Amino acid sequence: MDITKLAKIQRQIETKNTFKNLTTEKDELVYSELSIAVAELFNKVGQADETTCLKAYCKALAAFLGVANTKKWVYLLLLTLEQEEKLASKWRSRSVATVYLTLQQQILKAHLERRNEYLVRAWNIFIKFGLTDLKYSPEMIENCFADLYMRKS
């Protein structure tokens, strides 16, 4: 997956600023948007069709990249082909709820403790979930992401 390309696309996305009335601090806004996007994704898993879930996955991906762009951590999210293949070859998760809770925990720790390694852990869990549990190919993800954020006319 071309994370650098997706991060460049993300920089052009207008953020929701869901919590703009509560804070003007960019960190809180992007982490809040990430947390909400992940919750919306997991709310759709198992209940919505594949296209709807893939779009929700790409929205959460955009939110991850929003945090990475804001914090200047995109380089930490870059994956080699070998890393991507390793994540894709892992076993399916036993519990979607556990994946969700672990993701949220890592996202919150990254923000509250201001440590990028927690965001990287959350990112790896998220990518593994998409490739292994949801069975999306990198091409499917990139194409959907481009459809959502680039090909609007």
JSON list of C-alpha atoms in Angstrom, two decimals:
[
{"chain": "A", "resi": 1, "resn": "MET", "atom": "CA", "xyz": [0.00, 0.00, 0.00]},
{"chain": "A", "resi": 2, "resn": "ASP", "atom": "CA", "xyz": [1.34, 3.43, -0.89]},
{"chain": "A", "resi": 3, "resn": "ILE", "atom": "CA", "xyz": [0.95, 5.13, 2.51]},
{"chain": "A", "resi": 4, "resn": "THR", "atom": "CA", "xyz": [2.84, 8.25, 1.41]},
{"chain": "A", "resi": 5, "resn": "LYS", "atom": "CA", "xyz": [0.41, 8.80, -1.47]},
{"chain": "A", "resi": 6, "resn": "LEU", "atom": "CA", "xyz": [-2.59, 8.26, 0.81]},
{"chain": "A", "resi": 7, "resn": "ALA", "atom": "CA", "xyz": [-1.15, 10.67, 3.39]},
{"chain": "A", "resi": 8, "resn": "LYS", "atom": "CA", "xyz": [-0.79, 13.34, 0.68]},
{"chain": "A", "resi": 9, "resn": "ILE", "atom": "CA", "xyz": [-4.42, 12.83, -0.32]},
{"chain": "A", "resi": 10, "resn": "GLN", "atom": "CA", "xyz": [-5.46, 13.05, 3.35]},
{"chain": "A", "resi": 11, "resn": "ARG", "atom": "CA", "xyz": [-3.87, 16.48, 3.67]},
{"chain": "A", "resi": 12, "resn": "GLN", "atom": "CA", "xyz": [-6.47, 17.76, 1.19]},
{"chain": "A", "resi": 13, "resn": "ILE", "atom": "CA", "xyz": [-9.45, 16.40, 3.12]},
{"chain": "A", "resi": 14, "resn": "GLU", "atom": "CA", "xyz": [-11.59, 18.85, 5.03]},
{"chain": "A", "resi": 15, "resn": "THR", "atom": "CA", "xyz": [-11.75, 17.63, 8.61]},
{"chain": "A", "resi": 16, "resn": "LYS", "atom": "CA", "xyz": [-15.06, 17.22, 10.39]},
{"chain": "A", "resi": 17, "resn": "ASN", "atom": "CA", "xyz": [-13.89, 19.05, 13.51]},
{"chain": "A", "resi": 18, "resn": "THR", "atom": "CA", "xyz": [-16.49, 17.16, 15.49]},
{"chain": "A", "resi": 19, "resn": "PHE", "atom": "CA", "xyz": [-15.25, 18.61, 18.77]},
{"chain": "A", "resi": 20, "resn": "LYS", "atom": "CA", "xyz": [-14.41, 22.09, 17.51]},
{"chain": "A", "resi": 21, "resn": "ASN", "atom": "CA", "xyz": [-16.87, 23.59, 20.00]},
{"chain": "A", "resi": 22, "resn": "LEU", "atom": "CA", "xyz": [-14.95, 21.97, 22.87]},
{"chain": "A", "resi": 23, "resn": "THR", "atom": "CA", "xyz": [-11.37, 22.70, 21.90]},
{"chain": "A", "resi": 24, "resn": "THR", "atom": "CA", "xyz": [-9.30, 24.47, 19.32]},
{"chain": "A", "resi": 25, "resn": "GLU", "atom": "CA", "xyz": [-6.28, 22.26, 19.92]},
{"chain": "A", "resi": 26, "resn": "LYS", "atom": "CA", "xyz": [-5.46, 20.31, 16.77]},
{"chain": "A", "resi": 27, "resn": "ASP", "atom": "CA", "xyz": [-4.20, 17.22, 18.61]},
{"chain": "A", "resi": 28, "resn": "GLU", "atom": "CA", "xyz": [-7.48, 16.72, 20.45]},
{"chain": "A", "resi": 29, "resn": "LEU", "atom": "CA", "xyz": [-9.46, 17.24, 17.25]},
{"chain": "A", "resi": 30, "resn": "VAL", "atom": "CA", "xyz": [-7.56, 14.70, 15.15]},
{"chain": "A", "resi": 31, "resn": "TYR", "atom": "CA", "xyz": [-7.45, 12.08, 17.91]},
{"chain": "A", "resi": 32, "resn": "SER", "atom": "CA", "xyz": [-11.19, 12.55, 18.53]},
{"chain": "A", "resi": 33, "resn": "GLU", "atom": "CA", "xyz": [-11.91, 12.13, 14.84]},
{"chain": "A", "resi": 34, "resn": "LEU", "atom": "CA", "xyz": [-9.79, 8.99, 14.77]},
{"chain": "A", "resi": 35, "resn": "SER", "atom": "CA", "xyz": [-11.57, 7.52, 17.77]},
{"chain": "A", "resi": 36, "resn": "ILE", "atom": "CA", "xyz": [-14.98, 8.25, 16.22]},
{"chain": "A", "resi": 37, "resn": "ALA", "atom": "CA", "xyz": [-13.98, 6.87, 12.80]},
{"chain": "A", "resi": 38, "resn": "VAL", "atom": "CA", "xyz": [-12.76, 3.63, 14.38]},
{"chain": "A", "resi": 39, "resn": "ALA", "atom": "CA", "xyz": [-15.99, 3.32, 16.38]},
{"chain": "A", "resi": 40, "resn": "GLU", "atom": "CA", "xyz": [-18.07, 3.91, 13.25]},
{"chain": "A", "resi": 41, "resn": "LEU", "atom": "CA", "xyz": [-16.10, 1.24, 11.38]},
{"chain": "A", "resi": 42, "resn": "PHE", "atom": "CA", "xyz": [-16.57, -1.37, 14.08]},
{"chain": "A", "resi": 43, "resn": "ASN", "atom": "CA", "xyz": [-20.25, -0.47, 14.35]},
{"chain": "A", "resi": 44, "resn": "LYS", "atom": "CA", "xyz": [-20.64, -1.45, 10.68]},
{"chain": "A", "resi": 45, "resn": "VAL", "atom": "CA", "xyz": [-18.58, -4.65, 10.73]},
{"chain": "A", "resi": 46, "resn": "GLY", "atom": "CA", "xyz": [-20.88, -7.65, 10.53]},
{"chain": "A", "resi": 47, "resn": "GLN", "atom": "CA", "xyz": [-23.96, -5.48, 9.99]},
{"chain": "A", "resi": 48, "resn": "ALA", "atom": "CA", "xyz": [-23.33, -3.68, 6.71]},
{"chain": "A", "resi": 49, "resn": "ASP", "atom": "CA", "xyz": [-22.37, -4.82, 3.23]},
{"chain": "A", "resi": 50, "resn": "GLU", "atom": "CA", "xyz": [-18.74, -5.06, 2.16]},
{"chain": "A", "resi": 51, "resn": "THR", "atom": "CA", "xyz": [-18.74, -1.75, 0.26]},
{"chain": "A", "resi": 52, "resn": "THR", "atom": "CA", "xyz": [-20.10, 0.17, 3.26]},
{"chain": "A", "resi": 53, "resn": "CYS", "atom": "CA", "xyz": [-17.53, -1.44, 5.56]},
{"chain": "A", "resi": 54, "resn": "LEU", "atom": "CA", "xyz": [-14.71, -0.73, 3.11]},
{"chain": "A", "resi": 55, "resn": "LYS", "atom": "CA", "xyz": [-15.72, 2.95, 2.96]},
{"chain": "A", "resi": 56, "resn": "ALA", "atom": "CA", "xyz": [-15.81, 3.08, 6.77]},
{"chain": "A", "resi": 57, "resn": "TYR", "atom": "CA", "xyz": [-12.38, 1.43, 6.86]},
{"chain": "A", "resi": 58, "resn": "CYS", "atom": "CA", "xyz": [-11.01, 4.06, 4.47]},
{"chain": "A", "resi": 59, "resn": "LYS", "atom": "CA", "xyz": [-12.52, 6.86, 6.56]},
{"chain": "A", "resi": 60, "resn": "ALA", "atom": "CA", "xyz": [-10.76, 5.45, 9.63]},
{"chain": "A", "resi": 61, "resn": "LEU", "atom": "CA", "xyz": [-7.58, 5.14, 7.55]},
{"chain": "A", "resi": 62, "resn": "ALA", "atom": "CA", "xyz": [-7.90, 8.82, 6.63]},
{"chain": "A", "resi": 63, "resn": "ALA", "atom": "CA", "xyz": [-8.33, 9.66, 10.32]},
{"chain": "A", "resi": 64, "resn": "PHE", "atom": "CA", "xyz": [-5.15, 7.70, 11.19]},
{"chain": "A", "resi": 65, "resn": "LEU", "atom": "CA", "xyz": [-3.31, 9.62, 8.51]},
{"chain": "A", "resi": 66, "resn": "GLY", "atom": "CA", "xyz": [-4.81, 12.84, 9.86]},
{"chain": "A", "resi": 67, "resn": "VAL", "atom": "CA", "xyz": [-3.15, 12.19, 13.20]},
{"chain": "A", "resi": 68, "resn": "ALA", "atom": "CA", "xyz": [0.10, 11.18, 11.51]},
{"chain": "A", "resi": 69, "resn": "ASN", "atom": "CA", "xyz": [0.11, 14.29, 9.32]},
{"chain": "A", "resi": 70, "resn": "THR", "atom": "CA", "xyz": [-0.66, 16.59, 12.26]},
{"chain": "A", "resi": 71, "resn": "LYS", "atom": "CA", "xyz": [2.00, 15.04, 14.47]},
{"chain": "A", "resi": 72, "resn": "LYS", "atom": "CA", "xyz": [4.52, 14.67, 11.60]},
{"chain": "A", "resi": 73, "resn": "TRP", "atom": "CA", "xyz": [4.60, 10.91, 12.16]},
{"chain": "A", "resi": 74, "resn": "VAL", "atom": "CA", "xyz": [3.70, 9.63, 8.69]},
{"chain": "A", "resi": 75, "resn": "TYR", "atom": "CA", "xyz": [7.16, 8.11, 8.33]},
{"chain": "A", "resi": 76, "resn": "LEU", "atom": "CA", "xyz": [6.37, 5.86, 11.30]},
{"chain": "A", "resi": 77, "resn": "LEU", "atom": "CA", "xyz": [3.34, 4.38, 9.51]},
{"chain": "A", "resi": 78, "resn": "LEU", "atom": "CA", "xyz": [5.14, 3.44, 6.32]},
{"chain": "A", "resi": 79, "resn": "LEU", "atom": "CA", "xyz": [5.14, -0.29, 5.73]},
{"chain": "A", "resi": 80, "resn": "THR", "atom": "CA", "xyz": [7.49, -2.28, 3.55]},
{"chain": "A", "resi": 81, "resn": "LEU", "atom": "CA", "xyz": [6.01, -4.93, 1.31]},
{"chain": "A", "resi": 82, "resn": "GLU", "atom": "CA", "xyz": [7.42, -7.55, 3.68]},
{"chain": "A", "resi": 83, "resn": "GLN", "atom": "CA", "xyz": [5.75, -5.92, 6.71]},
{"chain": "A", "resi": 84, "resn": "GLU", "atom": "CA", "xyz": [2.47, -5.70, 4.83]},
{"chain": "A", "resi": 85, "resn": "GLU", "atom": "CA", "xyz": [2.67, -9.36, 3.82]},
{"chain": "A", "resi": 86, "resn": "LYS", "atom": "CA", "xyz": [3.51, -10.36, 7.39]},
{"chain": "A", "resi": 87, "resn": "LEU", "atom": "CA", "xyz": [0.43, -8.52, 8.71]},
{"chain": "A", "resi": 88, "resn": "ALA", "atom": "CA", "xyz": [-1.73, -10.05, 5.97]},
{"chain": "A", "resi": 89, "resn": "SER", "atom": "CA", "xyz": [-0.53, -13.57, 6.81]},
{"chain": "A", "resi": 90, "resn": "LYS", "atom": "CA", "xyz": [-1.49, -13.39, 10.49]},
{"chain": "A", "resi": 91, "resn": "TRP", "atom": "CA", "xyz": [-4.43, -15.31, 11.87]},
{"chain": "A", "resi": 92, "resn": "ARG", "atom": "CA", "xyz": [-7.92, -13.86, 12.06]},
{"chain": "A", "resi": 93, "resn": "SER", "atom": "CA", "xyz": [-8.90, -12.26, 15.33]},
{"chain": "A", "resi": 94, "resn": "ARG", "atom": "CA", "xyz": [-11.09, -14.29, 17.67]},
{"chain": "A", "resi": 95, "resn": "SER", "atom": "CA", "xyz": [-13.04, -11.27, 18.85]},
{"chain": "A", "resi": 96, "resn": "VAL", "atom": "CA", "xyz": [-13.83, -8.13, 16.88]},
{"chain": "A", "resi": 97, "resn": "ALA", "atom": "CA", "xyz": [-14.75, -6.45, 20.17]},
{"chain": "A", "resi": 98, "resn": "THR", "atom": "CA", "xyz": [-11.28, -7.14, 21.57]},
{"chain": "A", "resi": 99, "resn": "VAL", "atom": "CA", "xyz": [-9.67, -5.68, 18.46]},
{"chain": "A", "resi": 100, "resn": "TYR", "atom": "CA", "xyz": [-11.84, -2.58, 18.80]},
{"chain": "A", "resi": 101, "resn": "LEU", "atom": "CA", "xyz": [-11.06, -2.09, 22.48]},
{"chain": "A", "resi": 102, "resn": "THR", "atom": "CA", "xyz": [-7.34, -2.66, 21.95]},
{"chain": "A", "resi": 103, "resn": "LEU", "atom": "CA", "xyz": [-7.30, -0.15, 19.10]},
{"chain": "A", "resi": 104, "resn": "GLN", "atom": "CA", "xyz": [-9.09, 2.46, 21.18]},
{"chain": "A", "resi": 105, "resn": "GLN", "atom": "CA", "xyz": [-6.74, 1.83, 24.11]},
{"chain": "A", "resi": 106, "resn": "GLN", "atom": "CA", "xyz": [-3.66, 2.32, 21.93]},
{"chain": "A", "resi": 107, "resn": "ILE", "atom": "CA", "xyz": [-5.09, 5.47, 20.32]},
{"chain": "A", "resi": 108, "resn": "LEU", "atom": "CA", "xyz": [-5.88, 6.99, 23.70]},
{"chain": "A", "resi": 109, "resn": "LYS", "atom": "CA", "xyz": [-2.47, 6.07, 25.10]},
{"chain": "A", "resi": 110, "resn": "ALA", "atom": "CA", "xyz": [-0.78, 7.65, 22.08]},
{"chain": "A", "resi": 111, "resn": "HIS", "atom": "CA", "xyz": [-2.61, 10.88, 22.76]},
{"chain": "A", "resi": 112, "resn": "LEU", "atom": "CA", "xyz": [-2.59, 11.00, 26.55]},
{"chain": "A", "resi": 113, "resn": "GLU", "atom": "CA", "xyz": [1.01, 9.84, 26.96]},
{"chain": "A", "resi": 114, "resn": "ARG", "atom": "CA", "xyz": [2.16, 11.66, 23.80]},
{"chain": "A", "resi": 115, "resn": "ARG", "atom": "CA", "xyz": [4.07, 8.60, 22.61]},
{"chain": "A", "resi": 116, "resn": "ASN", "atom": "CA", "xyz": [4.14, 7.65, 18.97]},
{"chain": "A", "resi": 117, "resn": "GLU", "atom": "CA", "xyz": [4.81, 3.95, 19.56]},
{"chain": "A", "resi": 118, "resn": "TYR", "atom": "CA", "xyz": [1.21, 3.50, 20.70]},
{"chain": "A", "resi": 119, "resn": "LEU", "atom": "CA", "xyz": [-0.08, 5.02, 17.47]},
{"chain": "A", "resi": 120, "resn": "VAL", "atom": "CA", "xyz": [2.21, 2.68, 15.52]},
{"chain": "A", "resi": 121, "resn": "ARG", "atom": "CA", "xyz": [0.81, -0.31, 17.45]},
{"chain": "A", "resi": 122, "resn": "ALA", "atom": "CA", "xyz": [-2.74, 0.85, 16.74]},
{"chain": "A", "resi": 123, "resn": "TRP", "atom": "CA", "xyz": [-1.84, 1.33, 13.07]},
{"chain": "A", "resi": 124, "resn": "ASN", "atom": "CA", "xyz": [-0.45, -2.22, 12.80]},
{"chain": "A", "resi": 125, "resn": "ILE", "atom": "CA", "xyz": [-3.56, -3.66, 14.46]},
{"chain": "A", "resi": 126, "resn": "PHE", "atom": "CA", "xyz": [-5.76, -1.60, 12.13]},
{"chain": "A", "resi": 127, "resn": "ILE", "atom": "CA", "xyz": [-3.91, -2.64, 8.96]},
{"chain": "A", "resi": 128, "resn": "LYS", "atom": "CA", "xyz": [-3.87, -6.29, 10.06]},
{"chain": "A", "resi": 129, "resn": "PHE", "atom": "CA", "xyz": [-7.62, -6.11, 10.77]},
{"chain": "A", "resi": 130, "resn": "GLY", "atom": "CA", "xyz": [-8.31, -4.78, 7.28]},
{"chain": "A", "resi": 131, "resn": "LEU", "atom": "CA", "xyz": [-6.05, -7.23, 5.46]},
{"chain": "A", "resi": 132, "resn": "THR", "atom": "CA", "xyz": [-6.76, -10.35, 7.51]},
{"chain": "A", "resi": 133, "resn": "ASP", "atom": "CA", "xyz": [-10.14, -10.05, 9.22]},
{"chain": "A", "resi": 134, "resn": "LEU", "atom": "CA", "xyz": [-11.97, -7.98, 6.63]},
{"chain": "A", "resi": 135, "resn": "LYS", "atom": "CA", "xyz": [-10.00, -9.57, 3.76]},
{"chain": "A", "resi": 136, "resn": "TYR", "atom": "CA", "xyz": [-9.34, -6.32, 1.90]},
{"chain": "A", "resi": 137, "resn": "SER", "atom": "CA", "xyz": [-6.43, -6.22, -0.50]},
{"chain": "A", "resi": 138, "resn": "PRO", "atom": "CA", "xyz": [-4.12, -3.20, -0.50]},
{"chain": "A", "resi": 139, "resn": "GLU", "atom": "CA", "xyz": [-5.45, -2.40, -3.97]},
{"chain": "A", "resi": 140, "resn": "MET", "atom": "CA", "xyz": [-9.07, -2.45, -2.77]},
{"chain": "A", "resi": 141, "resn": "ILE", "atom": "CA", "xyz": [-8.18, -0.08, 0.06]},
{"chain": "A", "resi": 142, "resn": "GLU", "atom": "CA", "xyz": [-6.21, 2.32, -2.15]},
{"chain": "A", "resi": 143, "resn": "ASN", "atom": "CA", "xyz": [-8.91, 2.39, -4.83]},
{"chain": "A", "resi": 144, "resn": "CYS", "atom": "CA", "xyz": [-11.71, 3.00, -2.34]},
{"chain": "A", "resi": 145, "resn": "PHE", "atom": "CA", "xyz": [-9.66, 5.71, -0.63]},
{"chain": "A", "resi": 146, "resn": "ALA", "atom": "CA", "xyz": [-9.07, 7.42, -3.97]},
{"chain": "A", "resi": 147, "resn": "ASP", "atom": "CA", "xyz": [-12.78, 7.11, -4.86]},
{"chain": "A", "resi": 148, "resn": "LEU", "atom": "CA", "xyz": [-13.76, 8.70, -1.55]},
{"chain": "A", "resi": 149, "resn": "TYR", "atom": "CA", "xyz": [-11.26, 11.54, -1.49]},
{"chain": "A", "resi": 150, "resn": "MET", "atom": "CA", "xyz": [-9.86, 12.20, -4.97]},
{"chain": "A", "resi": 151, "resn": "ARG", "atom": "CA", "xyz": [-12.41, 11.43, -7.60]},
{"chain": "A", "resi": 152, "resn": "LYS", "atom": "CA", "xyz": [-15.13, 13.79, -6.42]},
{"chain": "A", "resi": 153, "resn": "SER", "atom": "CA", "xyz": [-16.29, 16.18, -9.08]}
]
